Short mmCIF file of C-alpha atoms and ligand atoms in Angstrom, two decimals:
data_model
loop_
_atom_site.label_atom_id
_atom_site.label_comp_id
_atom_site.label_asym_id
_atom_site.label_seq_id
_atom_site.Cartn_x
_atom_site.Cartn_y
_atom_site.Cartn_z
CA MET A 1 103.51 130.98 75.77
CA ALA A 2 107.11 131.67 74.57
CA GLN A 3 108.95 128.34 74.59
CA LEU A 4 112.71 128.54 75.02
CA THR A 5 115.44 126.74 73.09
CA LEU A 6 118.60 125.47 74.74
CA SER A 7 120.58 128.25 73.09
CA ASP A 8 118.11 130.86 74.45
CA LEU A 9 118.48 129.60 77.99
CA PRO A 10 121.67 131.31 79.32
CA ARG A 11 120.67 134.78 78.18
CA ALA A 12 117.02 134.36 79.24
CA VAL A 13 117.88 133.09 82.72
CA ARG A 14 120.51 135.79 83.27
CA GLU A 15 118.01 138.48 82.24
CA ILE A 16 115.28 137.09 84.48
CA VAL A 17 117.60 136.87 87.50
CA GLU A 18 118.96 140.37 86.86
CA ARG A 19 115.46 141.86 86.56
CA GLN A 20 113.98 140.19 89.64
CA PRO A 21 113.54 142.65 92.54
CA ILE A 22 115.02 141.05 95.66
CA THR A 23 113.95 141.24 99.29
CA ASP A 24 117.18 141.08 101.28
CA MET A 25 116.05 139.15 104.35
CA HIS A 26 119.09 139.61 106.60
CA THR A 27 121.29 142.74 106.79
CA HIS A 28 122.89 144.94 109.43
CA LEU A 29 121.84 148.09 107.59
CA TYR A 30 119.66 150.75 109.12
CA SER A 31 117.08 153.07 107.63
CA PRO A 32 118.87 156.41 107.07
CA ASN A 33 116.54 158.13 109.57
CA MET A 34 117.62 155.82 112.41
CA ARG A 35 119.99 157.62 114.79
CA SER A 36 121.78 156.74 118.01
CA PRO A 37 122.55 159.44 120.61
CA HIS A 38 125.90 159.77 118.78
CA GLY A 39 124.63 160.04 115.19
CA PRO A 40 123.26 158.01 112.27
CA LEU A 41 123.36 154.23 112.68
CA LEU A 42 123.76 153.47 108.96
CA LEU A 43 127.34 152.88 107.77
CA TRP A 44 128.16 153.97 104.20
CA GLY A 45 130.95 155.45 102.06
CA ALA A 46 134.51 154.49 101.04
CA ASP A 47 136.11 154.33 104.50
CA ALA A 48 133.25 152.30 105.98
CA LEU A 49 133.50 149.88 103.04
CA LEU A 50 137.26 149.49 103.51
CA THR A 51 137.08 148.98 107.28
CA TYR A 52 134.47 146.17 107.05
CA HIS A 53 135.45 143.65 109.69
CA TYR A 54 136.12 141.01 107.03
CA LEU A 55 138.91 143.29 105.65
CA VAL A 56 140.19 144.13 109.15
CA ALA A 57 140.79 140.41 109.74
CA GLU A 58 142.56 140.16 106.36
CA VAL A 59 144.80 143.21 106.84
CA MET A 60 146.05 141.88 110.19
CA ARG A 61 147.64 139.01 108.24
CA TRP A 62 149.84 141.43 106.28
CA SER A 63 150.52 144.02 108.97
CA ASP A 64 152.37 143.93 112.27
CA VAL A 65 150.24 146.69 113.77
CA GLU A 66 148.69 145.61 117.07
CA PRO A 67 144.85 145.42 116.81
CA GLU A 68 144.51 147.59 119.92
CA GLU A 69 146.56 150.34 118.27
CA PHE A 70 144.70 149.91 114.94
CA PHE A 71 141.28 150.29 116.56
CA GLY A 72 142.53 153.50 118.21
CA TRP A 73 143.20 155.11 114.84
CA PRO A 74 140.69 157.33 113.02
CA VAL A 75 138.66 155.30 110.49
CA GLN A 76 140.38 157.06 107.58
CA ARG A 77 143.82 155.92 108.79
CA GLN A 78 142.51 152.36 109.23
CA ALA A 79 141.17 152.51 105.64
CA ASP A 80 144.51 153.85 104.37
CA LEU A 81 146.34 150.84 105.82
CA ILE A 82 143.79 148.38 104.42
CA TRP A 83 143.98 150.00 100.98
CA GLN A 84 147.79 149.94 101.02
CA LYS A 85 148.13 146.34 102.23
CA LEU A 86 145.16 144.55 100.62
CA PHE A 87 144.84 146.50 97.36
CA ILE A 88 148.22 148.07 96.50
CA GLU A 89 150.86 145.75 98.01
CA HIS A 90 148.75 142.61 97.39
CA SER A 91 145.97 142.00 94.84
CA PRO A 92 142.43 142.18 96.29
CA LEU A 93 141.52 138.64 95.26
CA SER A 94 139.47 137.90 98.40
CA GLU A 95 135.66 138.17 98.10
CA ALA A 96 135.58 141.13 100.50
CA GLY A 97 138.41 142.88 98.62
CA ARG A 98 136.98 142.31 95.13
CA GLY A 99 133.59 143.33 96.45
CA VAL A 100 134.71 146.84 97.34
CA LEU A 101 135.84 147.33 93.74
CA THR A 102 132.61 145.87 92.29
CA SER A 103 130.62 148.41 94.32
CA PHE A 104 132.94 151.30 93.42
CA LYS A 105 132.65 150.42 89.70
CA ALA A 106 128.85 150.15 89.84
CA LEU A 107 128.76 153.59 91.48
CA GLY A 108 130.63 154.96 88.46
CA MET A 109 134.01 155.28 90.17
CA ASP A 110 137.16 154.58 88.15
CA VAL A 111 139.34 152.26 90.24
CA ARG A 112 142.13 152.24 87.64
CA SER A 113 143.61 155.35 89.28
CA ARG A 114 144.03 153.26 92.46
CA ASP A 115 143.99 156.60 94.25
CA LEU A 116 141.91 156.26 97.40
CA GLY A 117 141.69 160.05 97.66
CA ASP A 118 139.93 160.22 94.29
CA LEU A 119 137.54 157.45 95.36
CA ARG A 120 136.69 159.23 98.60
CA THR A 121 136.09 162.46 96.68
CA ALA A 122 133.74 160.68 94.26
CA LEU A 123 131.42 159.86 97.19
CA ALA A 124 131.74 163.22 98.96
CA GLY A 125 128.76 165.55 98.73
CA VAL A 126 126.26 162.69 98.42
CA SER A 127 123.62 162.48 101.16
CA ALA A 128 122.85 159.23 102.99
CA GLU A 129 119.32 159.23 101.55
CA GLN A 130 120.70 159.67 97.99
CA GLN A 131 123.25 156.88 98.53
CA VAL A 132 120.54 154.58 99.93
CA ALA A 133 118.38 155.18 96.85
CA ARG A 134 121.35 154.64 94.48
CA SER A 135 122.59 151.51 96.23
CA LEU A 136 119.19 149.81 96.50
CA GLN A 137 118.46 150.69 92.89
CA LEU A 138 121.84 149.32 91.69
CA ALA A 139 121.34 146.15 93.74
CA HIS A 140 117.70 146.03 92.60
CA LEU A 141 116.34 145.49 96.10
CA ASP A 142 112.73 146.31 96.93
CA HIS A 143 112.89 145.59 100.66
CA VAL A 144 115.68 145.36 103.24
CA VAL A 145 115.33 143.54 106.56
CA MET A 146 117.51 144.96 109.32
CA THR A 147 118.91 143.39 112.52
CA ASN A 148 117.37 145.17 115.50
CA ASP A 149 118.62 144.41 118.98
CA PRO A 150 116.70 145.86 121.99
CA PHE A 151 119.82 145.22 124.09
CA ASP A 152 121.86 147.55 121.86
CA ASP A 153 122.26 150.87 123.73
CA ALA A 154 122.90 152.71 120.44
CA GLU A 155 119.64 151.58 118.82
CA ARG A 156 117.21 151.22 121.74
CA PRO A 157 116.47 154.98 122.16
CA PHE A 158 115.26 155.25 118.55
CA TRP A 159 112.55 152.65 119.14
CA LEU A 160 111.65 153.85 122.66
CA SER A 161 111.05 157.33 121.22
CA GLY A 162 108.48 155.86 118.84
CA GLY A 163 110.79 155.98 115.80
CA ARG A 164 109.84 154.10 112.63
CA PRO A 165 112.16 153.09 109.76
CA GLN A 166 111.47 154.54 106.31
CA ALA A 167 109.44 152.56 103.78
CA GLY A 168 111.30 149.55 102.42
CA PHE A 169 113.24 148.95 105.65
CA HIS A 170 111.82 146.29 107.98
CA ALA A 171 112.80 145.15 111.46
CA ALA A 172 113.95 141.73 112.61
CA LEU A 173 113.88 141.37 116.40
CA ARG A 174 117.33 140.03 117.39
CA ILE A 175 117.49 138.47 120.85
CA ASP A 176 120.91 136.76 121.24
CA PRO A 177 121.34 137.74 124.95
CA LEU A 178 118.23 135.72 125.88
CA LEU A 179 119.73 132.47 124.54
CA ARG A 180 123.52 132.96 124.71
CA GLY A 181 123.99 135.55 127.45
CA TRP A 182 121.15 134.98 129.92
CA SER A 183 123.16 135.78 133.06
CA GLU A 184 124.10 139.20 131.60
CA ALA A 185 120.57 139.75 130.27
CA VAL A 186 118.88 139.28 133.68
CA PRO A 187 120.13 142.50 135.38
CA ARG A 188 119.37 144.50 132.23
CA LEU A 189 115.82 143.14 132.04
CA GLN A 190 115.39 143.85 135.75
CA GLY A 191 116.66 147.40 135.17
CA TRP A 192 113.96 147.86 132.52
CA GLY A 193 111.29 146.78 134.98
CA TYR A 194 110.82 143.12 134.05
CA ARG A 195 110.49 140.89 137.13
CA VAL A 196 112.86 138.12 136.02
CA ASP A 197 115.44 136.08 137.91
CA GLY A 198 118.39 133.93 136.81
CA ALA A 199 116.51 130.67 137.46
CA LEU A 200 113.52 131.83 135.41
CA SER A 201 111.32 131.19 138.43
CA GLY A 202 108.02 132.75 139.49
CA ALA A 203 106.72 135.27 136.97
CA SER A 204 110.01 135.33 135.03
CA ALA A 205 108.78 133.46 131.94
CA ALA A 206 105.69 135.65 131.71
CA GLU A 207 107.88 138.73 132.11
CA VAL A 208 110.21 137.63 129.29
CA GLN A 209 107.10 137.10 127.16
CA ARG A 210 105.98 140.64 128.07
CA PHE A 211 109.43 141.98 127.08
CA LEU A 212 109.19 140.21 123.70
CA HIS A 213 105.58 141.24 123.04
CA GLU A 214 106.40 144.87 123.83
CA TRP A 215 109.31 144.86 121.34
CA VAL A 216 107.19 143.11 118.72
CA GLU A 217 104.71 145.92 119.23
CA ARG A 218 107.41 148.60 118.91
CA MET A 219 109.34 147.17 115.95
CA ALA A 220 106.66 145.23 114.02
CA PRO A 221 109.43 142.73 113.09
CA LEU A 222 109.00 140.39 110.13
CA TYR A 223 110.69 137.66 112.20
CA MET A 224 112.58 137.09 115.45
CA ALA A 225 116.24 135.97 115.18
CA VAL A 226 119.16 134.57 117.10
CA SER A 227 122.73 133.55 116.26
CA LEU A 228 123.61 130.33 118.12
CA PRO A 229 127.00 128.81 119.02
CA PRO A 230 127.93 125.41 117.53
CA ASP A 231 127.40 123.67 120.89
CA PHE A 232 123.87 125.02 121.45
CA THR A 233 121.32 122.28 121.82
CA TYR A 234 117.72 121.80 122.93
CA PRO A 235 116.57 120.74 125.44
CA ASP A 236 119.64 120.78 127.65
CA GLY A 237 118.20 121.51 131.08
CA THR A 238 119.52 125.06 131.05
CA VAL A 239 117.47 128.21 131.40
CA ALA A 240 118.12 128.92 127.70
CA SER A 241 116.05 125.87 126.75
CA ARG A 242 113.19 127.10 128.92
CA VAL A 243 113.43 130.64 127.53
CA LEU A 244 113.19 129.15 124.03
CA ALA A 245 110.26 126.86 124.81
CA GLU A 246 108.33 129.01 127.29
CA CYS A 247 108.96 132.49 125.93
CA ILE A 248 110.39 132.84 122.42
CA LEU A 249 108.42 130.19 120.51
CA PRO A 250 105.03 131.01 122.12
CA VAL A 251 105.49 134.74 121.39
CA CYS A 252 106.50 134.02 117.77
CA ARG A 253 103.40 131.85 117.37
CA GLU A 254 101.09 134.46 118.93
CA ALA A 255 102.66 137.24 116.85
CA GLY A 256 102.51 135.09 113.69
CA ILE A 257 106.21 135.52 112.90
CA PRO A 258 108.95 132.97 112.13
CA PHE A 259 111.94 132.33 114.38
CA ALA A 260 115.31 132.53 112.58
CA MET A 261 118.12 130.37 113.95
CA MET A 262 121.57 131.23 112.57
CA ILE A 263 123.68 128.35 113.82
CA GLY A 264 127.42 127.86 114.31
CA SER A 265 128.92 131.23 115.29
CA GLU A 266 131.81 130.98 117.72
CA ARG A 267 132.07 134.49 119.17
CA LEU A 268 135.45 136.18 119.89
CA VAL A 269 137.78 133.30 119.09
CA ASN A 270 140.36 136.08 118.87
CA PRO A 271 138.97 138.82 121.17
CA ALA A 272 141.68 141.28 120.09
CA LEU A 273 140.02 141.48 116.65
CA ARG A 274 136.66 142.50 118.20
CA THR A 275 133.83 142.06 115.59
CA ALA A 276 136.43 140.52 113.26
CA GLY A 277 137.36 137.93 115.90
CA ASP A 278 134.45 135.51 115.47
CA ALA A 279 134.84 132.08 113.89
CA LEU A 280 132.65 129.04 113.30
CA GLY A 281 132.05 125.50 114.42
CA ARG A 282 130.13 122.49 113.13
CA ALA A 283 126.86 122.02 115.04
CA ALA A 284 124.87 118.90 115.93
CA LEU A 285 121.57 119.76 114.19
CA GLY A 286 119.37 117.15 115.85
CA TYR A 287 117.64 119.85 117.93
CA VAL A 288 116.57 121.66 114.73
CA ALA A 289 114.56 118.57 113.74
CA ARG A 290 113.18 118.28 117.28
CA LEU A 291 112.02 121.92 117.32
CA ALA A 292 110.44 121.65 113.86
CA ARG A 293 108.70 118.41 114.94
CA GLU A 294 107.57 119.56 118.41
CA TYR A 295 106.49 123.04 117.25
CA PRO A 296 104.62 122.38 113.98
CA HIS A 297 102.75 125.69 114.36
CA ASN A 298 105.98 127.68 114.51
CA ARG A 299 107.85 128.55 111.31
CA PHE A 300 111.66 128.49 111.35
CA PHE A 301 114.22 130.21 109.13
CA VAL A 302 117.52 128.35 109.48
CA THR A 303 121.01 128.99 108.14
CA VAL A 304 124.28 127.38 109.24
CA LEU A 305 127.86 128.62 109.33
CA SER A 306 129.68 125.34 108.74
CA ARG A 307 130.02 123.98 105.21
CA GLU A 308 129.79 120.50 106.70
CA ASN A 309 126.34 121.24 108.13
CA GLN A 310 124.80 122.39 104.85
CA HIS A 311 123.79 119.00 103.42
CA GLU A 312 122.30 117.84 106.72
CA LEU A 313 120.23 121.03 107.02
CA ILE A 314 118.87 120.66 103.50
CA VAL A 315 117.78 117.09 104.24
CA LEU A 316 116.01 118.33 107.40
CA ALA A 317 114.17 120.90 105.26
CA ARG A 318 112.87 117.98 103.16
CA LYS A 319 111.35 116.54 106.33
CA PHE A 320 109.69 119.67 107.73
CA ARG A 321 107.57 122.13 105.76
CA ASN A 322 107.89 124.63 108.64
CA LEU A 323 111.68 124.83 108.11
CA MET A 324 112.87 127.38 105.51
CA VAL A 325 116.56 127.19 104.63
CA PHE A 326 118.07 130.55 103.78
CA GLY A 327 121.25 132.31 102.69
CA CYS A 328 124.94 131.60 102.33
CA TRP A 329 125.83 133.08 105.70
CA TRP A 330 129.09 134.95 106.51
CA PHE A 331 131.97 132.49 105.90
CA MET A 332 129.68 130.67 103.43
CA ASN A 333 129.30 133.81 101.32
CA ASN A 334 132.12 132.98 98.89
CA PRO A 335 131.61 131.98 95.22
CA VAL A 336 133.00 128.45 95.57
CA ILE A 337 130.59 127.69 98.45
CA ILE A 338 127.59 129.67 97.15
CA GLU A 339 127.70 127.63 93.93
CA ASP A 340 128.05 124.33 95.81
CA MET A 341 125.21 125.12 98.25
CA THR A 342 122.84 126.44 95.59
CA ARG A 343 123.28 123.34 93.44
CA MET A 344 122.73 121.06 96.47
CA ARG A 345 119.62 122.99 97.53
CA LEU A 346 118.04 122.99 94.04
CA GLU A 347 118.77 119.28 93.63
CA LEU A 348 117.20 118.39 96.99
CA LEU A 349 114.54 121.09 97.51
CA GLY A 350 113.65 122.31 94.03
CA THR A 351 112.82 126.03 94.44
CA SER A 352 111.45 125.79 98.02
CA PHE A 353 114.29 127.69 99.73
CA ILE A 354 115.82 131.19 99.91
CA PRO A 355 119.26 131.07 98.25
CA GLN A 356 120.83 134.23 99.62
CA HIS A 357 120.85 137.26 101.87
CA SER A 358 123.56 139.95 101.87
CA ASP A 359 124.37 140.34 105.58
CA ALA A 360 125.51 143.81 104.49
CA ARG A 361 126.84 146.02 107.29
CA VAL A 362 127.82 148.88 105.01
CA LEU A 363 125.20 150.22 102.60
CA GLU A 364 127.11 149.90 99.31
CA GLN A 365 127.94 146.25 100.05
CA VAL A 366 124.46 145.30 98.82
CA ILE A 367 125.67 146.26 95.33
CA TYR A 368 128.54 143.77 95.22
CA LYS A 369 127.05 141.05 97.39
CA TRP A 370 123.99 140.79 95.18
CA ALA A 371 125.84 141.28 91.86
CA HIS A 372 128.17 138.42 92.74
CA SER A 373 125.37 136.15 93.99
CA ARG A 374 122.96 136.85 91.12
CA ALA A 375 125.68 135.76 88.66
CA ILE A 376 126.23 132.46 90.50
CA ILE A 377 122.53 131.73 91.03
CA ALA A 378 121.88 132.42 87.33
CA ARG A 379 124.75 130.13 86.30
CA VAL A 380 123.43 127.28 88.43
CA LEU A 381 119.86 127.77 87.22
CA VAL A 382 121.00 127.65 83.56
CA ASP A 383 122.54 124.23 84.24
CA LYS A 384 119.48 122.92 86.03
CA TYR A 385 117.02 124.11 83.37
CA ALA A 386 119.31 122.62 80.70
CA ASP A 387 119.20 119.31 82.60
CA LEU A 388 115.41 119.66 82.59
CA MET A 389 115.29 120.32 78.85
CA ALA A 390 117.33 117.16 78.24
CA THR A 391 114.26 115.19 79.39
CA GLY A 392 112.11 116.83 76.71
CA TRP A 393 110.43 119.12 79.26
CA VAL A 394 110.62 122.68 77.87
CA PRO A 395 110.36 125.37 80.59
CA GLU A 396 108.46 128.45 79.48
CA ARG A 397 109.87 131.93 80.15
CA ALA A 398 106.98 132.72 82.49
CA GLU A 399 107.71 129.59 84.51
CA ILE A 400 111.35 130.56 84.94
CA GLU A 401 110.22 134.07 85.98
CA ARG A 402 107.90 132.45 88.55
CA ASP A 403 110.66 130.20 89.89
CA VAL A 404 113.16 133.08 90.22
CA ALA A 405 110.52 135.26 91.90
CA ASP A 406 109.93 132.45 94.42
CA LEU A 407 113.64 132.07 95.17
CA LEU A 408 114.57 135.76 95.44
CA HIS A 409 111.35 137.28 96.77
CA ASP A 410 108.10 135.38 97.23
CA ASN A 411 109.32 132.43 99.35
CA PHE A 412 110.38 134.93 102.02
CA TRP A 413 107.11 136.86 102.08
CA ARG A 414 105.05 133.64 102.09
CA CYS A 415 107.10 132.40 105.06
CA VAL A 416 106.57 135.62 107.03
CA GLY A 417 102.89 135.50 106.09
CA LYS A 418 102.70 139.03 104.73
CA GLN A 419 102.37 140.84 101.44
CA PRO A 420 105.24 143.33 100.81
O1 HDL B 1 125.41 137.30 113.75
C1 HDL B 1 125.27 137.74 112.60
O2 HDL B 1 124.20 138.22 112.14
C2 HDL B 1 126.50 137.71 111.71
O3 HDL B 1 126.12 138.05 110.39
C3 HDL B 1 127.51 138.70 112.28
O4 HDL B 1 126.89 139.99 112.33
C4 HDL B 1 128.80 138.77 111.50
O5 HDL B 1 129.68 139.65 112.19
C5 HDL B 1 128.63 139.29 110.09
O6 HDL B 1 128.52 140.48 109.89
N1 HDL B 1 128.66 138.38 109.14
O7 HDL B 1 128.51 138.74 107.84
ZN1 ZN B 2 124.34 138.99 110.18
#
């Protein structure tokens, strides 16, 4: 077997990380054949990239336009303002700003002109299917997991009509209203014919289970998911705790799929910014340990939104084999934090975690989000293998390939209990 020298290591690790096909386990992308009553669900192209809600939040800091007025503009005019403020009048040093340019460059577009018209033209005439193939190839992704919400009026008709995503796109059943909007969910469930009531009495729990089983049947999700506020806890005597214990976890166990808890999102801290108005809070993670302990036959994906929660979550993963830590989520998805978290995770978990997901909402974001993260993950791995070599242990190339495949691909598929 080819043994590596210390001087070989950086190049070898970078190559191995670059070549590893990735399964992107959490995105907001849609298969290009998925349509709402108003048109395709997938967002792609220059104006969609520029009006990503991360950049909307950033442009509001340099502009005195009222959000209400801004959201009334055509997308192209919104993109024009963002380009002018965040790229021309101020350097795009933020991760979301730099990312747009990384994706443009990878797609063969020359950003030196700084002419947004030229950049729009470069993407004109390309079909969604072509752009999906180009973007996934450039990002070197083999599978993409979507976020699929049966409460979303735009998406529900596709599934109810028997629609199926194209190969390579997989569903994740997203059920936030059941755990953080129960009072609004009840009339909707009733309207769909499920005999539930606000107190979860009578047949309600069985009916919520029926609702979940029917959507598992329709979507064939790889996992079920929820985003939880920082103050969520379990058990807390509310209906949400009963929905979790009596409905969600039993259905996940019967369906053989993990439950993903994305913890710490504070919705609409500034409602005027709409999707861009969410923030974060530090959570008390004791309930994560309790769930992992009390439900040993359930598997849990967990990611947290507060930097201060990261270390605590990693330690919990050391205690529970049914807890899989994943991703640098949302406000964590910045180089300084990705590097810090990846080092901490490797030092406490070895390779038994999933370092990243893209959370891409716009197709071409997978190009920059993964290019940026692969570079950081490779840099951290070089250091850790060099530390290993200092003990006299010489990692073989095939072992590094195995480790990187675990981190970027196989750990996910083992946790969902399926072969891709
Ligand atoms: O709840 C989530 O899945 C978050 O990722 C939100 O969608 C958030 O708006 C986001 O896009 N973060 O990247
Ligand atoms: Zn997300």
